[in-house]
Amino acid sequence: MAGANKEQPAGTRRNRMSFCKDGPAARCASRPTCTDTQERVAVWDAVADYVQEHLLVQKVGGLDCHLGTFDTINKDIRSEDGTVTLQWPVFHLSANLIATHHLKPRRESLPAHRKVEPLKYSKVAATASVTWQRAKMCIQSTVSLISGCLKNGENVAVVLKDIGVLHIDGLTFQMKFYRDFLEKLSGKEKFRRALLKAPWLLDMVASRAAPVASLALSGCLVVFPEFQMEFVPKPPPGIYRKSSGSVPAEGKPKKEEALPPLVQEGKKVRFAGTPTFIKRLSSASVDAGEFRKIRSLLRKDSSTFR
C-alpha cells in the first residue's frame, strides 16, 4: 500500500525508546519504534476495543494481543441459596515476558487446550487510523519497552481502555478488570448478585477512581501506553481507605467516581485528598539510574506538597 509508513502529523510529543538488548526485545535494535505518545495510545486503545469485542461476543478461544492472551471462563459463585455462573475474563501474560523476567500470575491462568486467535493488525490499524505496519510496529515496540522497564526493576501497569489494568509488581502479575466491563460480560443483575454472595470478587476489580500508582506497594510505577512514571504517597499506617468499588449494606453497588483525566507533566491529580505526581518519560529515562532519579524527584515533590 502506498504511503504505508507515513508518519503522524508533527506537533505531538515524541519519546525515543531504546530497550532492545535482552529477552523478548532482542533483535529489535534496528527495528523502528513507536516514539509518538499520541499514536501509541491510539493503537493500544484500538487493541483494547478489539479485545473487548472478541470477549463480548464470546467467541470460542482466546485472543493473543502480543502482550498476552485474553479469554473467558465460566466462574461459579456458590452459596447456600444457589449458584451464580459468571462469564469471567482471564489473562495470561506473554510467554516471552514470563520467561525473561521470571514472572508468576496471581490469579487464574487460561483454560487448557483452548484455541488462540492472533491479533489482526489490519483491524487495529483501521480503528487507530494508521497503517497495519505502523500498528504492528507500535505494539511490538511497546512490549519491548515494557520488557526494558522490568529489566531495570520498575513496576509496570498497562491500562487497557474500558477493560482494566495489567499490573506487574516485582515477580508477579495480575490483570484487574473494570466493573462495568465485568457487568457487560455477565449481565449487570447477575454480577450484582454474585457480588452479594462473594464480596471478595472486588479484589479482582480495578477502580477507575483510584490512581494507577496506588496498585503498587511502593506507590510508584511506569504506566503504559502513555509511558509515564506515576507516584502516589501511601496513607500512614492505620488509616483505612474504603474501596471505591465496595457494596453498601443495602446491597446496591456504589457508583464509582469518574477518574480525573491524567494531566501533563508537572501537574497533580487529586484522589481522596492525595495528589498523584506524574512525569512523562523520554529518551533520557531508559536506564535504571534515570528511573531512580525521576522517582526521587517525584517523592521529593510529594513531600513538599501542601
PDB file of C-alpha atoms in Angstrom:
ATOM      1  CA  MET A   1       0.000   0.000   0.000  1.00  0.00           C
ATOM      2  CA  ALA A   2       1.341   3.406  -0.949  1.00  0.00           C
ATOM      3  CA  GLY A   3       2.319   5.552   1.993  1.00  0.00           C
ATOM      4  CA  ALA A   4       2.404   2.509   4.280  1.00  0.00           C
ATOM      5  CA  ASN A   5       4.930   4.090   6.604  1.00  0.00           C
ATOM      6  CA  LYS A   6       3.578   7.642   6.592  1.00  0.00           C
ATOM      7  CA  GLU A   7       4.228   9.380   9.918  1.00  0.00           C
ATOM      8  CA  GLN A   8       1.648  11.102  12.058  1.00  0.00           C
ATOM      9  CA  PRO A   9       1.453  14.917  11.837  1.00  0.00           C
ATOM     10  CA  ALA A  10       4.165  16.844  13.611  1.00  0.00           C
ATOM     11  CA  GLY A  11       3.474  18.629  16.864  1.00  0.00           C
ATOM     12  CA  THR A  12       2.759  15.608  19.041  1.00  0.00           C
ATOM     13  CA  ARG A  13       5.084  14.672  21.894  1.00  0.00           C
ATOM     14  CA  ARG A  14       7.698  12.113  20.878  1.00  0.00           C
ATOM     15  CA  ASN A  15       9.657   9.887  23.275  1.00  0.00           C
ATOM     16  CA  ARG A  16      12.562   7.950  21.758  1.00  0.00           C
ATOM     17  CA  MET A  17      12.871   4.440  23.169  1.00  0.00           C
ATOM     18  CA  SER A  18      15.783   2.010  23.090  1.00  0.00           C
ATOM     19  CA  PHE A  19      15.054  -1.097  25.195  1.00  0.00           C
ATOM     20  CA  CYS A  20      16.333  -3.682  22.700  1.00  0.00           C
ATOM     21  CA  LYS A  21      19.152  -5.674  24.241  1.00  0.00           C
ATOM     22  CA  ASP A  22      17.682  -8.651  26.052  1.00  0.00           C
ATOM     23  CA  GLY A  23      14.772 -11.058  26.311  1.00  0.00           C
ATOM     24  CA  PRO A  24      11.738 -10.532  24.091  1.00  0.00           C
ATOM     25  CA  ALA A  25      13.220  -7.233  22.995  1.00  0.00           C
ATOM     26  CA  ALA A  26      16.175  -8.972  21.383  1.00  0.00           C
ATOM     27  CA  ARG A  27      16.861  -8.337  17.702  1.00  0.00           C
ATOM     28  CA  CYS A  28      14.894  -5.085  17.715  1.00  0.00           C
ATOM     29  CA  ALA A  29      17.885  -2.748  17.800  1.00  0.00           C
ATOM     30  CA  SER A  30      17.418  -1.990  14.122  1.00  0.00           C
ATOM     31  CA  ARG A  31      13.610  -2.083  14.256  1.00  0.00           C
ATOM     32  CA  PRO A  32      11.690   1.223  14.130  1.00  0.00           C
ATOM     33  CA  THR A  33       9.969   2.180  17.363  1.00  0.00           C
ATOM     34  CA  CYS A  34       6.709   3.960  18.090  1.00  0.00           C
ATOM     35  CA  THR A  35       8.036   7.228  19.506  1.00  0.00           C
ATOM     36  CA  ASP A  36       4.798   9.184  19.211  1.00  0.00           C
ATOM     37  CA  THR A  37       2.901   9.000  22.512  1.00  0.00           C
ATOM     38  CA  GLN A  38      -0.395  10.046  20.946  1.00  0.00           C
ATOM     39  CA  GLU A  39      -0.079   7.377  18.267  1.00  0.00           C
ATOM     40  CA  ARG A  40       0.915   4.705  20.790  1.00  0.00           C
ATOM     41  CA  VAL A  41      -2.148   5.464  22.931  1.00  0.00           C
ATOM     42  CA  ALA A  42      -4.418   5.385  19.870  1.00  0.00           C
ATOM     43  CA  VAL A  43      -3.066   1.985  18.799  1.00  0.00           C
ATOM     44  CA  TRP A  44      -3.447   0.422  22.243  1.00  0.00           C
ATOM     45  CA  ASP A  45      -6.934   1.880  22.596  1.00  0.00           C
ATOM     46  CA  ALA A  46      -7.738   0.135  19.315  1.00  0.00           C
ATOM     47  CA  VAL A  47      -6.253  -3.113  20.679  1.00  0.00           C
ATOM     48  CA  ALA A  48      -8.490  -2.763  23.741  1.00  0.00           C
ATOM     49  CA  ASP A  49     -11.546  -2.253  21.511  1.00  0.00           C
ATOM     50  CA  TYR A  50     -10.634  -5.399  19.580  1.00  0.00           C
ATOM     51  CA  VAL A  51     -10.145  -7.459  22.758  1.00  0.00           C
ATOM     52  CA  GLN A  52     -13.408  -6.234  24.246  1.00  0.00           C
ATOM     53  CA  GLU A  53     -15.350  -7.047  21.083  1.00  0.00           C
ATOM     54  CA  HIS A  54     -13.808 -10.527  20.943  1.00  0.00           C
ATOM     55  CA  LEU A  55     -14.681 -11.332  24.555  1.00  0.00           C
ATOM     56  CA  LEU A  56     -18.171  -9.832  24.493  1.00  0.00           C
ATOM     57  CA  VAL A  57     -19.299 -11.909  21.511  1.00  0.00           C
ATOM     58  CA  GLN A  58     -17.988 -14.959  23.418  1.00  0.00           C
ATOM     59  CA  LYS A  59     -16.073 -16.434  20.534  1.00  0.00           C
ATOM     60  CA  VAL A  60     -14.605 -19.889  21.060  1.00  0.00           C
ATOM     61  CA  GLY A  61     -10.961 -19.485  22.016  1.00  0.00           C
ATOM     62  CA  GLY A  62      -8.710 -16.713  23.229  1.00  0.00           C
ATOM     63  CA  LEU A  63      -7.128 -13.699  21.588  1.00  0.00           C
ATOM     64  CA  ASP A  64      -3.379 -13.085  21.516  1.00  0.00           C
ATOM     65  CA  CYS A  65      -2.637  -9.335  21.590  1.00  0.00           C
ATOM     66  CA  HIS A  66       1.180  -9.770  21.696  1.00  0.00           C
ATOM     67  CA  LEU A  67       1.272  -8.520  25.310  1.00  0.00           C
ATOM     68  CA  GLY A  68      -0.559 -11.690  26.313  1.00  0.00           C
ATOM     69  CA  THR A  69      -3.713 -13.708  25.712  1.00  0.00           C
ATOM     70  CA  PHE A  70      -7.292 -12.934  26.771  1.00  0.00           C
ATOM     71  CA  ASP A  71     -10.075 -15.467  27.125  1.00  0.00           C
ATOM     72  CA  THR A  72     -13.207 -16.109  29.204  1.00  0.00           C
ATOM     73  CA  ILE A  73     -14.142 -18.932  31.549  1.00  0.00           C
ATOM     74  CA  ASN A  74     -17.282 -19.947  33.425  1.00  0.00           C
ATOM     75  CA  LYS A  75     -16.856 -18.912  37.055  1.00  0.00           C
ATOM     76  CA  ASP A  76     -19.295 -20.479  39.530  1.00  0.00           C
ATOM     77  CA  ILE A  77     -20.099 -18.430  42.626  1.00  0.00           C
ATOM     78  CA  ARG A  78     -21.689 -20.822  45.128  1.00  0.00           C
ATOM     79  CA  SER A  79     -23.575 -20.064  48.326  1.00  0.00           C
ATOM     80  CA  GLU A  80     -26.272 -21.650  50.475  1.00  0.00           C
ATOM     81  CA  ASP A  81     -29.036 -20.186  48.335  1.00  0.00           C
ATOM     82  CA  GLY A  82     -27.693 -21.355  44.989  1.00  0.00           C
ATOM     83  CA  THR A  83     -25.030 -20.821  42.339  1.00  0.00           C
ATOM     84  CA  VAL A  84     -24.403 -17.884  40.030  1.00  0.00           C
ATOM     85  CA  THR A  85     -22.311 -18.592  36.932  1.00  0.00           C
ATOM     86  CA  LEU A  86     -20.375 -15.645  35.543  1.00  0.00           C
ATOM     87  CA  GLN A  87     -18.562 -15.187  32.266  1.00  0.00           C
ATOM     88  CA  TRP A  88     -15.189 -14.211  33.727  1.00  0.00           C
ATOM     89  CA  PRO A  89     -12.272 -12.807  31.730  1.00  0.00           C
ATOM     90  CA  VAL A  90      -8.803 -14.241  32.218  1.00  0.00           C
ATOM     91  CA  PHE A  91      -5.431 -13.032  31.005  1.00  0.00           C
ATOM     92  CA  HIS A  92      -2.112 -14.820  30.578  1.00  0.00           C
ATOM     93  CA  LEU A  93       0.998 -12.736  30.056  1.00  0.00           C
ATOM     94  CA  SER A  94       3.246 -13.284  27.052  1.00  0.00           C
ATOM     95  CA  ALA A  95       5.408 -16.403  27.474  1.00  0.00           C
ATOM     96  CA  ASN A  96       8.463 -14.372  26.447  1.00  0.00           C
ATOM     97  CA  LEU A  97       7.929 -11.815  29.211  1.00  0.00           C
ATOM     98  CA  ILE A  98       7.274 -14.546  31.771  1.00  0.00           C
ATOM     99  CA  ALA A  99      10.408 -16.495  30.832  1.00  0.00           C
ATOM    100  CA  THR A 100      12.679 -13.466  30.542  1.00  0.00           C
ATOM    101  CA  HIS A 101      11.646 -11.828  33.825  1.00  0.00           C
ATOM    102  CA  HIS A 102      10.649 -14.963  35.817  1.00  0.00           C
ATOM    103  CA  LEU A 103       7.111 -13.716  36.416  1.00  0.00           C
ATOM    104  CA  LYS A 104       4.223 -15.612  38.013  1.00  0.00           C
ATOM    105  CA  PRO A 105       0.462 -14.946  37.819  1.00  0.00           C
ATOM    106  CA  ARG A 106      -1.505 -14.161  40.966  1.00  0.00           C
ATOM    107  CA  ARG A 107      -4.838 -15.409  39.665  1.00  0.00           C
ATOM    108  CA  GLU A 108      -6.418 -17.660  37.044  1.00  0.00           C
ATOM    109  CA  SER A 109      -4.480 -18.902  34.060  1.00  0.00           C
ATOM    110  CA  LEU A 110      -6.036 -19.668  30.696  1.00  0.00           C
ATOM    111  CA  PRO A 111      -8.071 -22.832  30.180  1.00  0.00           C
ATOM    112  CA  ALA A 112      -6.069 -25.735  28.804  1.00  0.00           C
ATOM    113  CA  HIS A 113      -6.300 -26.743  25.137  1.00  0.00           C
ATOM    114  CA  ARG A 114      -8.047 -23.565  24.035  1.00  0.00           C
ATOM    115  CA  LYS A 115      -7.722 -22.251  20.513  1.00  0.00           C
ATOM    116  CA  VAL A 116      -5.992 -18.861  20.377  1.00  0.00           C
ATOM    117  CA  GLU A 117      -6.690 -16.352  17.618  1.00  0.00           C
ATOM    118  CA  PRO A 118      -3.878 -13.980  16.569  1.00  0.00           C
ATOM    119  CA  LEU A 119      -4.426 -10.235  16.602  1.00  0.00           C
ATOM    120  CA  LYS A 120      -5.477  -8.822  13.236  1.00  0.00           C
ATOM    121  CA  TYR A 121      -3.246  -5.788  12.817  1.00  0.00           C
ATOM    122  CA  SER A 122      -5.317  -4.518   9.901  1.00  0.00           C
ATOM    123  CA  LYS A 123      -8.365  -4.246  12.157  1.00  0.00           C
ATOM    124  CA  VAL A 124      -6.391  -2.412  14.857  1.00  0.00           C
ATOM    125  CA  ALA A 125      -4.893  -0.110  12.232  1.00  0.00           C
ATOM    126  CA  ALA A 126      -8.287   0.819  10.804  1.00  0.00           C
ATOM    127  CA  THR A 127      -9.559   1.833  14.259  1.00  0.00           C
ATOM    128  CA  ALA A 128      -6.387   3.783  15.094  1.00  0.00           C
ATOM    129  CA  SER A 129      -6.185   5.407  11.623  1.00  0.00           C
ATOM    130  CA  VAL A 130      -2.665   4.125  10.903  1.00  0.00           C
ATOM    131  CA  THR A 131      -1.244   1.519   8.526  1.00  0.00           C
ATOM    132  CA  TRP A 132      -1.145  -2.098   9.659  1.00  0.00           C
ATOM    133  CA  GLN A 133       2.657  -1.991   9.530  1.00  0.00           C
ATOM    134  CA  ARG A 134       2.643   1.012  11.841  1.00  0.00           C
ATOM    135  CA  ALA A 135       0.181  -0.641  14.228  1.00  0.00           C
ATOM    136  CA  LYS A 136       2.269  -3.820  14.407  1.00  0.00           C
ATOM    137  CA  MET A 137       5.474  -1.882  14.991  1.00  0.00           C
ATOM    138  CA  CYS A 138       3.848   0.202  17.727  1.00  0.00           C
ATOM    139  CA  ILE A 139       2.527  -2.857  19.571  1.00  0.00           C
ATOM    140  CA  GLN A 140       5.815  -4.751  19.373  1.00  0.00           C
ATOM    141  CA  SER A 141       7.951  -1.781  20.397  1.00  0.00           C
ATOM    142  CA  THR A 142       5.695  -1.069  23.385  1.00  0.00           C
ATOM    143  CA  VAL A 143       6.109  -4.636  24.642  1.00  0.00           C
ATOM    144  CA  SER A 144       9.871  -4.262  24.180  1.00  0.00           C
ATOM    145  CA  LEU A 145       9.776  -1.061  26.205  1.00  0.00           C
ATOM    146  CA  ILE A 146       7.801  -2.801  28.963  1.00  0.00           C
ATOM    147  CA  SER A 147      10.442  -5.535  28.999  1.00  0.00           C
ATOM    148  CA  GLY A 148      13.149  -2.898  29.377  1.00  0.00           C
ATOM    149  CA  CYS A 149      11.359  -1.337  32.348  1.00  0.00           C
ATOM    150  CA  LEU A 150      11.066  -4.743  34.023  1.00  0.00           C
ATOM    151  CA  LYS A 151      14.735  -5.424  33.375  1.00  0.00           C
ATOM    152  CA  ASN A 152      15.570  -2.222  35.252  1.00  0.00           C
ATOM    153  CA  GLY A 153      13.470  -3.286  38.227  1.00  0.00           C
ATOM    154  CA  GLU A 154      10.497  -0.992  37.621  1.00  0.00           C
ATOM    155  CA  ASN A 155       6.918  -1.874  38.474  1.00  0.00           C
ATOM    156  CA  VAL A 156       4.676  -1.542  35.424  1.00  0.00           C
ATOM    157  CA  ALA A 157       0.982  -1.022  34.715  1.00  0.00           C
ATOM    158  CA  VAL A 158      -0.706  -1.260  31.325  1.00  0.00           C
ATOM    159  CA  VAL A 159      -4.091   0.449  31.131  1.00  0.00           C
ATOM    160  CA  LEU A 160      -6.373  -1.103  28.519  1.00  0.00           C
ATOM    161  CA  LYS A 161      -9.241   1.239  27.755  1.00  0.00           C
ATOM    162  CA  ASP A 162     -12.614   0.094  29.129  1.00  0.00           C
ATOM    163  CA  ILE A 163     -11.182  -3.340  30.045  1.00  0.00           C
ATOM    164  CA  GLY A 164      -8.875  -2.962  33.017  1.00  0.00           C
ATOM    165  CA  VAL A 165      -5.288  -2.697  34.205  1.00  0.00           C
ATOM    166  CA  LEU A 166      -2.416  -5.172  33.939  1.00  0.00           C
ATOM    167  CA  HIS A 167      -0.157  -4.699  36.959  1.00  0.00           C
ATOM    168  CA  ILE A 168       3.343  -6.193  37.153  1.00  0.00           C
ATOM    169  CA  ASP A 169       4.876  -5.744  40.611  1.00  0.00           C
ATOM    170  CA  GLY A 170       8.152  -7.470  41.386  1.00  0.00           C
ATOM    171  CA  LEU A 171       7.883 -11.045  40.131  1.00  0.00           C
ATOM    172  CA  THR A 172       4.102 -11.279  39.985  1.00  0.00           C
ATOM    173  CA  PHE A 173       1.467 -10.004  37.588  1.00  0.00           C
ATOM    174  CA  GLN A 174      -2.297  -9.599  37.758  1.00  0.00           C
ATOM    175  CA  MET A 175      -4.945  -8.333  35.390  1.00  0.00           C
ATOM    176  CA  LYS A 176      -7.747  -6.453  37.151  1.00  0.00           C
ATOM    177  CA  PHE A 177     -10.900  -5.661  35.204  1.00  0.00           C
ATOM    178  CA  TYR A 178     -13.204  -2.666  35.387  1.00  0.00           C
ATOM    179  CA  ARG A 179     -16.542  -3.359  36.993  1.00  0.00           C
ATOM    180  CA  ASP A 180     -18.620  -2.100  34.070  1.00  0.00           C
ATOM    181  CA  PHE A 181     -16.720  -4.441  31.727  1.00  0.00           C
ATOM    182  CA  LEU A 182     -17.452  -7.411  34.000  1.00  0.00           C
ATOM    183  CA  GLU A 183     -21.107  -6.371  34.056  1.00  0.00           C
ATOM    184  CA  LYS A 184     -21.171  -6.352  30.251  1.00  0.00           C
ATOM    185  CA  LEU A 185     -19.812  -9.915  30.129  1.00  0.00           C
ATOM    186  CA  SER A 186     -22.228 -11.478  32.606  1.00  0.00           C
ATOM    187  CA  GLY A 187     -25.084  -9.004  32.832  1.00  0.00           C
ATOM    188  CA  LYS A 188     -25.398  -6.258  35.425  1.00  0.00           C
ATOM    189  CA  GLU A 189     -28.006  -8.002  37.586  1.00  0.00           C
ATOM    190  CA  LYS A 190     -26.184 -11.337  37.596  1.00  0.00           C
ATOM    191  CA  PHE A 191     -22.894  -9.687  38.501  1.00  0.00           C
ATOM    192  CA  ARG A 192     -24.577  -7.741  41.333  1.00  0.00           C
ATOM    193  CA  ARG A 193     -25.992 -10.983  42.754  1.00  0.00           C
ATOM    194  CA  ALA A 194     -22.565 -12.615  42.534  1.00  0.00           C
ATOM    195  CA  LEU A 195     -21.019  -9.716  44.464  1.00  0.00           C
ATOM    196  CA  LEU A 196     -23.534 -10.135  47.265  1.00  0.00           C
ATOM    197  CA  LYS A 197     -22.586 -13.814  47.515  1.00  0.00           C
ATOM    198  CA  ALA A 198     -18.844 -13.254  47.134  1.00  0.00           C
ATOM    199  CA  PRO A 199     -17.632  -9.726  48.072  1.00  0.00           C
ATOM    200  CA  TRP A 200     -14.061 -10.979  47.602  1.00  0.00           C
ATOM    201  CA  LEU A 201     -14.622 -10.637  43.844  1.00  0.00           C
ATOM    202  CA  LEU A 202     -13.901  -6.942  44.344  1.00  0.00           C
ATOM    203  CA  ASP A 203     -10.241  -7.861  44.914  1.00  0.00           C
ATOM    204  CA  MET A 204     -10.120  -8.624  41.178  1.00  0.00           C
ATOM    205  CA  VAL A 205     -11.870  -5.409  40.142  1.00  0.00           C
ATOM    206  CA  ALA A 206      -9.914  -2.332  39.040  1.00  0.00           C
ATOM    207  CA  SER A 207     -11.134   1.050  40.227  1.00  0.00           C
ATOM    208  CA  ARG A 208     -11.485   3.829  37.681  1.00  0.00           C
ATOM    209  CA  ALA A 209     -11.295   6.379  40.502  1.00  0.00           C
ATOM    210  CA  ALA A 210      -8.071   5.277  42.182  1.00  0.00           C
ATOM    211  CA  PRO A 211      -4.701   6.386  40.773  1.00  0.00           C
ATOM    212  CA  VAL A 212      -2.992   3.611  38.816  1.00  0.00           C
ATOM    213  CA  ALA A 213       0.105   4.033  41.006  1.00  0.00           C
ATOM    214  CA  SER A 214      -1.929   3.005  44.061  1.00  0.00           C
ATOM    215  CA  LEU A 215      -1.739  -0.590  42.778  1.00  0.00           C
ATOM    216  CA  ALA A 216       1.985  -0.731  43.569  1.00  0.00           C
ATOM    217  CA  LEU A 217       3.155  -1.449  47.097  1.00  0.00           C
ATOM    218  CA  SER A 218       5.726   1.321  46.661  1.00  0.00           C
ATOM    219  CA  GLY A 219       3.130   3.730  45.251  1.00  0.00           C
ATOM    220  CA  CYS A 220       5.299   4.211  42.151  1.00  0.00           C
ATOM    221  CA  LEU A 221       5.242   2.579  38.711  1.00  0.00           C
ATOM    222  CA  VAL A 222       5.591   3.193  34.986  1.00  0.00           C
ATOM    223  CA  VAL A 223       2.230   3.462  33.219  1.00  0.00           C
ATOM    224  CA  PHE A 224       1.609   2.416  29.620  1.00  0.00           C
ATOM    225  CA  PRO A 225       0.662   3.198  26.914  1.00  0.00           C
ATOM    226  CA  GLU A 226       1.412   6.804  27.946  1.00  0.00           C
ATOM    227  CA  PHE A 227       4.930   5.818  29.128  1.00  0.00           C
ATOM    228  CA  GLN A 228       4.973   7.974  32.219  1.00  0.00           C
ATOM    229  CA  MET A 229       6.060   7.436  35.799  1.00  0.00           C
ATOM    230  CA  GLU A 230       3.372   7.972  38.429  1.00  0.00           C
ATOM    231  CA  PHE A 231       3.804   8.256  42.170  1.00  0.00           C
ATOM    232  CA  VAL A 232       1.125   8.457  44.836  1.00  0.00           C
ATOM    233  CA  PRO A 233       2.062   8.806  48.531  1.00  0.00           C
ATOM    234  CA  LYS A 234       0.728   5.915  50.584  1.00  0.00           C
ATOM    235  CA  PRO A 235      -1.552   6.726  53.551  1.00  0.00           C
ATOM    236  CA  PRO A 236       0.064   6.441  57.007  1.00  0.00           C
ATOM    237  CA  PRO A 237      -0.215   3.025  58.720  1.00  0.00           C
ATOM    238  CA  GLY A 238      -3.534   2.511  60.458  1.00  0.00           C
ATOM    239  CA  ILE A 239      -5.544   4.656  58.032  1.00  0.00           C
ATOM    240  CA  TYR A 240      -8.043   2.538  56.134  1.00  0.00           C
ATOM    241  CA  ARG A 241      -9.348   3.767  52.805  1.00  0.00           C
ATOM    242  CA  LYS A 242     -12.596   2.151  51.734  1.00  0.00           C
ATOM    243  CA  SER A 243     -12.565   0.669  48.244  1.00  0.00           C
ATOM    244  CA  SER A 244     -14.465   2.722  45.708  1.00  0.00           C
ATOM    245  CA  GLY A 245     -15.967  -0.497  44.415  1.00  0.00           C
ATOM    246  CA  SER A 246     -17.411  -1.720  47.713  1.00  0.00           C
ATOM    247  CA  VAL A 247     -21.025  -2.806  48.093  1.00  0.00           C
ATOM    248  CA  PRO A 248     -23.137  -0.788  50.566  1.00  0.00           C
ATOM    249  CA  ALA A 249     -25.113  -2.530  53.282  1.00  0.00           C
ATOM    250  CA  GLU A 250     -28.414  -2.265  51.441  1.00  0.00           C
ATOM    251  CA  GLY A 251     -26.947  -4.352  48.636  1.00  0.00           C
ATOM    252  CA  LYS A 252     -26.788  -1.644  45.993  1.00  0.00           C
ATOM    253  CA  PRO A 253     -23.364  -1.321  44.325  1.00  0.00           C
ATOM    254  CA  LYS A 254     -21.748   2.007  44.970  1.00  0.00           C
ATOM    255  CA  LYS A 255     -21.272   4.061  41.827  1.00  0.00           C
ATOM    256  CA  GLU A 256     -17.615   4.838  41.179  1.00  0.00           C
ATOM    257  CA  GLU A 257     -16.493   8.387  40.751  1.00  0.00           C
ATOM    258  CA  ALA A 258     -15.025   9.357  37.420  1.00  0.00           C
ATOM    259  CA  LEU A 259     -11.242   9.415  37.359  1.00  0.00           C
ATOM    260  CA  PRO A 260      -9.940  12.931  36.754  1.00  0.00           C
ATOM    261  CA  PRO A 261      -8.041  12.967  33.454  1.00  0.00           C
ATOM    262  CA  LEU A 262      -4.338  12.354  33.808  1.00  0.00           C
ATOM    263  CA  VAL A 263      -2.684  15.666  33.225  1.00  0.00           C
ATOM    264  CA  GLN A 264       0.612  16.628  31.700  1.00  0.00           C
ATOM    265  CA  GLU A 265       3.995  16.521  33.352  1.00  0.00           C
ATOM    266  CA  GLY A 266       4.394  18.611  36.455  1.00  0.00           C
ATOM    267  CA  LYS A 267       0.684  18.633  37.294  1.00  0.00           C
ATOM    268  CA  LYS A 268      -1.008  16.764  40.136  1.00  0.00           C
ATOM    269  CA  VAL A 269      -4.215  14.720  40.230  1.00  0.00           C
ATOM    270  CA  ARG A 270      -6.161  14.581  43.496  1.00  0.00           C
ATOM    271  CA  PHE A 271      -7.705  11.366  44.818  1.00  0.00           C
ATOM    272  CA  ALA A 272      -9.289  11.311  48.274  1.00  0.00           C
ATOM    273  CA  GLY A 273      -7.153  14.260  49.285  1.00  0.00           C
ATOM    274  CA  THR A 274      -3.899  12.738  47.998  1.00  0.00           C
ATOM    275  CA  PRO A 275      -2.270  14.014  44.789  1.00  0.00           C
ATOM    276  CA  THR A 276      -0.723  11.808  42.125  1.00  0.00           C
ATOM    277  CA  PHE A 277       2.616  13.033  40.796  1.00  0.00           C
ATOM    278  CA  ILE A 278       3.254  12.337  37.115  1.00  0.00           C
ATOM    279  CA  LYS A 279       6.390  12.567  34.976  1.00  0.00           C
ATOM    280  CA  ARG A 280       6.270  11.860  31.234  1.00  0.00           C
ATOM    281  CA  LEU A 281       9.319   9.764  30.325  1.00  0.00           C
ATOM    282  CA  SER A 282      11.628  10.313  27.379  1.00  0.00           C
ATOM    283  CA  SER A 283      14.873   9.087  25.836  1.00  0.00           C
ATOM    284  CA  ALA A 284      16.735  10.205  28.968  1.00  0.00           C
ATOM    285  CA  SER A 285      14.630   7.819  31.064  1.00  0.00           C
ATOM    286  CA  VAL A 286      15.689   4.458  29.690  1.00  0.00           C
ATOM    287  CA  ASP A 287      18.122   3.173  32.305  1.00  0.00           C
ATOM    288  CA  ALA A 288      17.976   2.284  35.979  1.00  0.00           C
ATOM    289  CA  GLY A 289      19.898   5.392  37.049  1.00  0.00           C
ATOM    290  CA  GLU A 290      17.464   7.756  35.342  1.00  0.00           C
ATOM    291  CA  PHE A 291      14.488   5.850  36.726  1.00  0.00           C
ATOM    292  CA  ARG A 292      15.877   6.243  40.245  1.00  0.00           C
ATOM    293  CA  LYS A 293      16.471   9.932  39.690  1.00  0.00           C
ATOM    294  CA  ILE A 294      12.938  10.570  38.433  1.00  0.00           C
ATOM    295  CA  ARG A 295      11.433   8.501  41.252  1.00  0.00           C
ATOM    296  CA  SER A 296      13.428  10.502  43.783  1.00  0.00           C
ATOM    297  CA  LEU A 297      12.230  13.792  42.292  1.00  0.00           C
ATOM    298  CA  LEU A 298       8.598  12.676  42.421  1.00  0.00           C
ATOM    299  CA  ARG A 299       8.953  11.665  46.058  1.00  0.00           C
ATOM    300  CA  LYS A 300      10.607  14.976  46.843  1.00  0.00           C
ATOM    301  CA  ASP A 301       7.715  16.821  45.177  1.00  0.00           C
ATOM    302  CA  SER A 302       5.223  14.817  47.221  1.00  0.00           C
ATOM    303  CA  SER A 303       7.000  15.553  50.496  1.00  0.00           C
ATOM    304  CA  THR A 304       6.843  19.312  49.886  1.00  0.00           C
ATOM    305  CA  PHE A 305       3.249  19.343  48.686  1.00  0.00           C
ATOM    306  CA  ARG A 306       0.735  21.021  50.996  1.00  0.00           C
TER     307      ARG A 306
END
